[in-house]
DNA sequence: GCGTCCAATACTGAG
DNA sequence: TATTGGACGC
């Protein structure tokens, strides 16, 4: 938003009431957005004054209610668009809400300018008041990577062994302190002692350092605003008058800092409407306090509580399964979701031998759903999603889908701006905008390589520190003092000259402009502004990437003697990096200048590219919150993976309950078809590990679940591996062995137990196909064996189920017996 | 100062 | 297994 819009907004807040009433009269329009709301939703929409807590279960139309509420505020003239503050957690949610408000209101009313994430709104505010916390309004926002580099410098300077005390750990601590709105001086003694007793000290140093760098991290955005509101009541009052109506999405995910920020803003008028679902609180690990939602009534006395309990999203079975799982949690606010939808498919459950098998099966399943075999209506790829617990699970799906040519998109993978080349390019842009951005300077001073490595940087840094100036000024001093040698001596002046030239091109010539009467009254005598620059920011960006030699550094000339020969990439990923840089430059088109762009990148830019082609979505359960799909796959339901071992170790029962909510979120994303799966074995760090099915599997109510049989074994009689291979019609031993052992995995046995206890039909002849456990796991020293991955080998030693095997090709390994097949029983199958 | 090799480490998760 | 960072050699 431009400066002028902001001024407008301030004026709006101070409009006389009579004029507002006039606006209301003129704005008395039809209210079509109220049609189709159920009584609860309608109540939530129409209760405009005073605190409202909307407890909205999954799929109960909460976004609909929220957007209708905004439309209602505006249409009835209660508020002008700039008097409404609407906060979300993710960019995606903000975008969605913007679109929907726009659609409800048509062209009639401009969207709500103060609709955004906590972070983006805080940046806007902090730019206005930066000086109150010792920053300039053009401060830079550091991402996690910058943050860790900076911390590392401080840690090393303190003489701490950063091996034993990693910077990441400190970053995590500081982040959690900021989430709880603890500034260094307010840090409880119990916390300050963390990190080898130096946590508090380093936190203070870090904040000082950020201030001198004119920078802040994500956590600071909120923390600084809370500090400002607390120390400068006049500023707070301004915003309280300004934001007459506040709406908050996903309230269950607010951390203490966000909660304080909201409470301060709403304290005067109390027109705050929070929407949340305690059952979907899945961000405890980053400081979210479910307590915030539980104590809403206490904080805002007389709050109206509206429960949205009718689910419009999922079938009866899906809802039943989700409710069954979440019922295992204690201390819920207690909502009872219901649906009028009847019938539909049960939640499907299937066990697999390993993660690859699971990926294969899901790939096949997606293809058959897509083509509508099995008499079902075809489902488009856009309507299917795979939701995983941890991002590393995505890999097996990507691999598989690439081999079968199934189009997919990964949502929320490594963010666009976190990529190496984007960060490098951004560092150049940051320097062009502000020459004293030391972090950016350090990043690119020797990128591409120009002979300015550690030693030169140390000299520059010493010169800068010694004179209390920025690195670029320090560099100039170092040059003056002739402190540099070799290549550095010639390259550094060139770099500085380029940077200064680019900086000069970010703006036009300085010229005197007219002083308004208002300014004159405030003793402004004269005023200068920069004119239009000679080159626009897009040309400038291209110029920087080109002249710095950055783009060229990814390529080498095919033929050094022929200048026209096509350059060839130095690494295989170079062309991709170049594409990303092009995309970066293209994104610049939407902005007026580099500065505006830099902010957008840091805070908003994600890589959910709106792509026209149909694709299956792959994402984490966290990223899936707020989304819905007709068909959802939930793989990897294994204890340790989901629920995550780490979560349980760190937070015990609390952690387990959060995992359970995550399961609830996952199941409730599905509209029609929900398929849960687990694998008995999975590669972790390249090592095979076996696991039991998730305890959440056992919590699924049986009447809502259908158990599927793994493929390939229907109706065949087989008693040996060889027979089975014949039965499978394949000569692939790997596959046959894998299939056979499905029936040995604990998960499979548990499935079977469940089936037989309910008197359900078992997969035919499965008993016969179970390879005798003894045959699989008892080996003798000297025996020849075969392993899926390592090939043939000889048993050297046996310790319980762990075997030392000397493989012919792969060398000596320790493996678990169940991964081995006796070489004899493997037969003479050719490989 | 730069490149290469080896060892340690990582895989919860968002802005 | 993939990546990364530090030690080491040129």
Short mmCIF file of C-alpha atoms in Angstrom, two decimals, chain A residues 399-601:
data_model
loop_
_atom_site.label_atom_id
_atom_site.label_comp_id
_atom_site.label_asym_id
_atom_site.label_seq_id
_atom_site.Cartn_x
_atom_site.Cartn_y
_atom_site.Cartn_z
CA UNK A 399 9.78 -40.21 -7.53
CA UNK A 400 6.93 -42.50 -8.31
CA UNK A 401 4.80 -39.89 -10.06
CA UNK A 402 7.72 -38.83 -12.19
CA UNK A 403 8.25 -42.38 -13.37
CA UNK A 404 4.60 -42.94 -14.24
CA UNK A 405 4.20 -39.42 -15.60
CA UNK A 406 1.49 -38.34 -13.20
CA UNK A 407 1.36 -34.55 -12.92
CA UNK A 408 1.69 -33.27 -9.37
CA UNK A 409 2.37 -30.08 -7.50
CA UNK A 410 4.13 -29.77 -4.20
CA UNK A 411 2.62 -27.14 -1.99
CA UNK A 412 4.76 -25.41 0.55
CA UNK A 413 8.05 -27.02 -0.34
CA UNK A 414 11.17 -24.93 -0.08
CA UNK A 415 9.94 -21.43 -0.59
CA UNK A 416 10.84 -19.59 -3.70
CA UNK A 417 12.79 -16.93 -1.91
CA UNK A 418 14.78 -19.46 0.05
CA UNK A 419 16.51 -20.74 -3.03
CA UNK A 420 20.15 -19.97 -3.33
CA UNK A 421 19.98 -17.97 -6.54
CA UNK A 422 16.98 -15.96 -5.41
CA UNK A 423 18.65 -15.09 -2.15
CA UNK A 424 21.79 -14.05 -3.96
CA UNK A 425 19.87 -11.90 -6.41
CA UNK A 426 17.90 -10.41 -3.57
CA UNK A 427 21.09 -9.52 -1.74
CA UNK A 428 22.20 -7.55 -4.78
CA UNK A 429 18.85 -5.81 -4.95
CA UNK A 430 18.94 -5.06 -1.26
CA UNK A 431 22.34 -3.47 -1.63
CA UNK A 432 21.21 -1.44 -4.58
CA UNK A 433 18.35 -0.10 -2.50
CA UNK A 434 20.41 0.43 0.60
CA UNK A 435 24.18 0.40 0.36
CA UNK A 436 24.71 -0.16 4.05
CA UNK A 437 22.92 -3.50 4.15
CA UNK A 438 25.86 -5.34 5.65
CA UNK A 439 24.32 -8.78 5.60
CA UNK A 440 23.61 -8.48 1.90
CA UNK A 441 27.11 -7.18 1.35
CA UNK A 442 28.66 -10.15 3.08
CA UNK A 443 26.54 -12.49 1.09
CA UNK A 444 27.52 -11.24 -2.36
CA UNK A 445 30.94 -9.76 -1.85
CA UNK A 446 32.46 -12.95 -3.17
CA UNK A 447 29.51 -14.25 -5.18
CA UNK A 448 30.36 -14.83 -7.93
CA UNK A 449 33.93 -15.57 -6.94
CA UNK A 450 36.01 -12.50 -7.33
CA UNK A 451 38.93 -13.15 -5.05
CA UNK A 452 37.27 -11.57 -2.03
CA UNK A 453 37.10 -14.48 0.37
CA UNK A 454 37.48 -14.74 4.14
CA UNK A 455 40.68 -12.85 4.50
CA UNK A 456 39.56 -9.84 2.53
CA UNK A 457 36.22 -9.81 4.29
CA UNK A 458 38.00 -9.83 7.63
CA UNK A 459 40.06 -6.82 6.59
CA UNK A 460 36.93 -5.03 5.43
CA UNK A 461 35.08 -5.89 8.59
CA UNK A 462 37.92 -4.68 10.75
CA UNK A 463 37.99 -1.39 8.87
CA UNK A 464 34.23 -1.03 9.22
CA UNK A 465 34.15 -1.88 12.93
CA UNK A 466 37.14 0.29 13.68
CA UNK A 467 35.44 3.30 12.19
CA UNK A 468 31.92 2.50 13.16
CA UNK A 469 30.68 2.45 9.60
CA UNK A 470 28.95 0.00 7.30
CA UNK A 471 30.91 -2.66 5.46
CA UNK A 472 30.84 -0.84 2.16
CA UNK A 473 32.33 2.25 3.81
CA UNK A 474 34.80 0.03 5.59
CA UNK A 475 35.75 -1.43 2.24
CA UNK A 476 36.49 2.02 0.92
CA UNK A 477 38.67 2.75 3.92
CA UNK A 478 40.49 -0.53 3.40
CA UNK A 479 41.13 0.40 -0.21
CA UNK A 480 42.41 3.84 0.80
CA UNK A 481 44.71 2.21 3.31
CA UNK A 482 45.91 -0.15 0.64
CA UNK A 483 45.16 -3.04 2.96
CA UNK A 484 44.19 -5.51 0.27
CA UNK A 485 46.34 -7.68 -1.91
CA UNK A 486 46.15 -9.60 -5.13
CA UNK A 487 42.90 -10.02 -6.96
CA UNK A 488 40.98 -8.43 -4.13
CA UNK A 489 42.87 -5.21 -4.62
CA UNK A 490 41.57 -4.77 -8.13
CA UNK A 491 38.14 -6.35 -7.73
CA UNK A 492 36.84 -4.61 -4.64
CA UNK A 493 36.88 -1.09 -6.10
CA UNK A 494 35.06 -2.40 -9.15
CA UNK A 495 32.38 -3.98 -7.01
CA UNK A 496 31.90 -0.83 -4.97
CA UNK A 497 31.68 1.31 -8.07
CA UNK A 498 29.03 -0.99 -9.51
CA UNK A 499 27.00 -1.01 -6.33
CA UNK A 500 27.05 2.75 -6.13
CA UNK A 501 26.08 3.10 -9.73
CA UNK A 502 23.13 0.72 -9.27
CA UNK A 503 22.13 2.54 -6.15
CA UNK A 504 22.12 5.77 -8.12
CA UNK A 505 19.81 4.17 -10.65
CA UNK A 506 17.18 3.21 -8.09
CA UNK A 507 16.00 6.77 -8.16
CA UNK A 508 16.10 9.85 -10.32
CA UNK A 509 17.76 13.18 -9.68
CA UNK A 510 17.01 15.04 -6.47
CA UNK A 511 14.87 18.08 -7.01
CA UNK A 512 13.05 20.64 -4.96
CA UNK A 513 9.29 20.30 -4.73
CA UNK A 514 6.42 22.48 -3.67
CA UNK A 515 5.83 22.83 0.05
CA UNK A 516 2.16 22.52 0.96
CA UNK A 517 0.50 24.94 3.34
CA UNK A 518 0.05 22.26 5.89
CA UNK A 519 3.72 21.50 5.82
CA UNK A 520 4.62 25.17 5.95
CA UNK A 521 2.51 25.44 9.08
CA UNK A 522 4.64 22.70 10.55
CA UNK A 523 7.77 24.69 9.83
CA UNK A 524 8.71 22.72 6.76
CA UNK A 525 10.62 25.24 4.73
CA UNK A 526 11.73 23.24 1.81
CA UNK A 527 11.32 19.75 0.53
CA UNK A 528 13.25 17.57 -1.88
CA UNK A 529 12.15 14.50 -3.68
CA UNK A 530 13.75 12.10 -6.03
CA UNK A 531 12.47 12.20 -9.57
CA UNK A 532 11.85 9.25 -11.81
CA UNK A 533 14.94 7.15 -12.38
CA UNK A 534 16.36 6.80 -15.86
CA UNK A 535 15.87 3.06 -15.96
CA UNK A 536 12.92 1.28 -14.45
CA UNK A 537 13.44 -1.24 -11.70
CA UNK A 538 13.04 -4.20 -14.03
CA UNK A 539 15.77 -3.00 -16.33
CA UNK A 540 17.85 -2.24 -13.31
CA UNK A 541 17.39 -5.74 -11.93
CA UNK A 542 18.46 -7.29 -15.21
CA UNK A 543 21.38 -4.94 -15.37
CA UNK A 544 22.51 -5.90 -11.88
CA UNK A 545 22.31 -9.63 -12.51
CA UNK A 546 24.16 -9.23 -15.75
CA UNK A 547 26.84 -6.72 -14.83
CA UNK A 548 27.65 -8.38 -11.53
CA UNK A 549 28.55 -11.46 -13.50
CA UNK A 550 26.09 -13.42 -11.40
CA UNK A 551 24.07 -15.07 -14.16
CA UNK A 552 27.21 -15.74 -16.14
CA UNK A 553 28.74 -17.54 -13.19
CA UNK A 554 26.38 -20.45 -13.74
CA UNK A 555 27.66 -21.00 -17.26
CA UNK A 556 30.89 -21.35 -19.10
CA UNK A 557 31.38 -20.62 -22.77
CA UNK A 558 31.18 -23.70 -24.92
CA UNK A 559 34.12 -22.54 -26.91
CA UNK A 560 36.26 -19.84 -25.35
CA UNK A 561 37.46 -18.77 -28.76
CA UNK A 562 34.06 -18.35 -30.28
CA UNK A 563 32.07 -15.63 -28.52
CA UNK A 564 28.87 -16.65 -30.30
CA UNK A 565 28.92 -20.26 -29.17
CA UNK A 566 26.14 -21.18 -26.78
CA UNK A 567 27.20 -21.13 -23.13
CA UNK A 568 26.92 -24.42 -21.34
CA UNK A 569 25.74 -24.83 -17.77
CA UNK A 570 28.38 -25.63 -15.19
CA UNK A 571 26.04 -27.72 -13.10
CA UNK A 572 22.90 -29.59 -14.11
CA UNK A 573 20.72 -27.30 -12.05
CA UNK A 574 22.07 -24.12 -13.61
CA UNK A 575 19.31 -23.80 -16.22
CA UNK A 576 16.69 -24.17 -13.50
CA UNK A 577 18.36 -21.46 -11.48
CA UNK A 578 18.35 -19.20 -14.48
CA UNK A 579 14.64 -19.86 -14.91
CA UNK A 580 14.06 -18.91 -11.31
CA UNK A 581 15.94 -15.67 -11.81
CA UNK A 582 13.81 -14.93 -14.85
CA UNK A 583 10.74 -15.60 -12.79
CA UNK A 584 12.06 -13.27 -10.15
CA UNK A 585 12.54 -10.49 -12.68
CA UNK A 586 9.12 -11.16 -14.09
CA UNK A 587 7.58 -10.85 -10.65
CA UNK A 588 9.06 -7.36 -10.47
CA UNK A 589 6.54 -6.19 -13.03
CA UNK A 590 3.84 -6.09 -10.42
CA UNK A 591 5.70 -3.61 -8.31
CA UNK A 592 6.54 0.01 -8.59
CA UNK A 593 10.06 -0.27 -7.32
CA UNK A 594 12.62 -2.64 -5.90
CA UNK A 595 11.93 -1.74 -2.33
CA UNK A 596 8.27 -2.70 -2.51
CA UNK A 597 9.28 -5.90 -4.15
CA UNK A 598 11.81 -6.86 -1.52
CA UNK A 599 9.20 -6.69 1.15
CA UNK A 600 6.76 -8.74 -0.81
CA UNK A 601 9.30 -11.46 -1.36
#
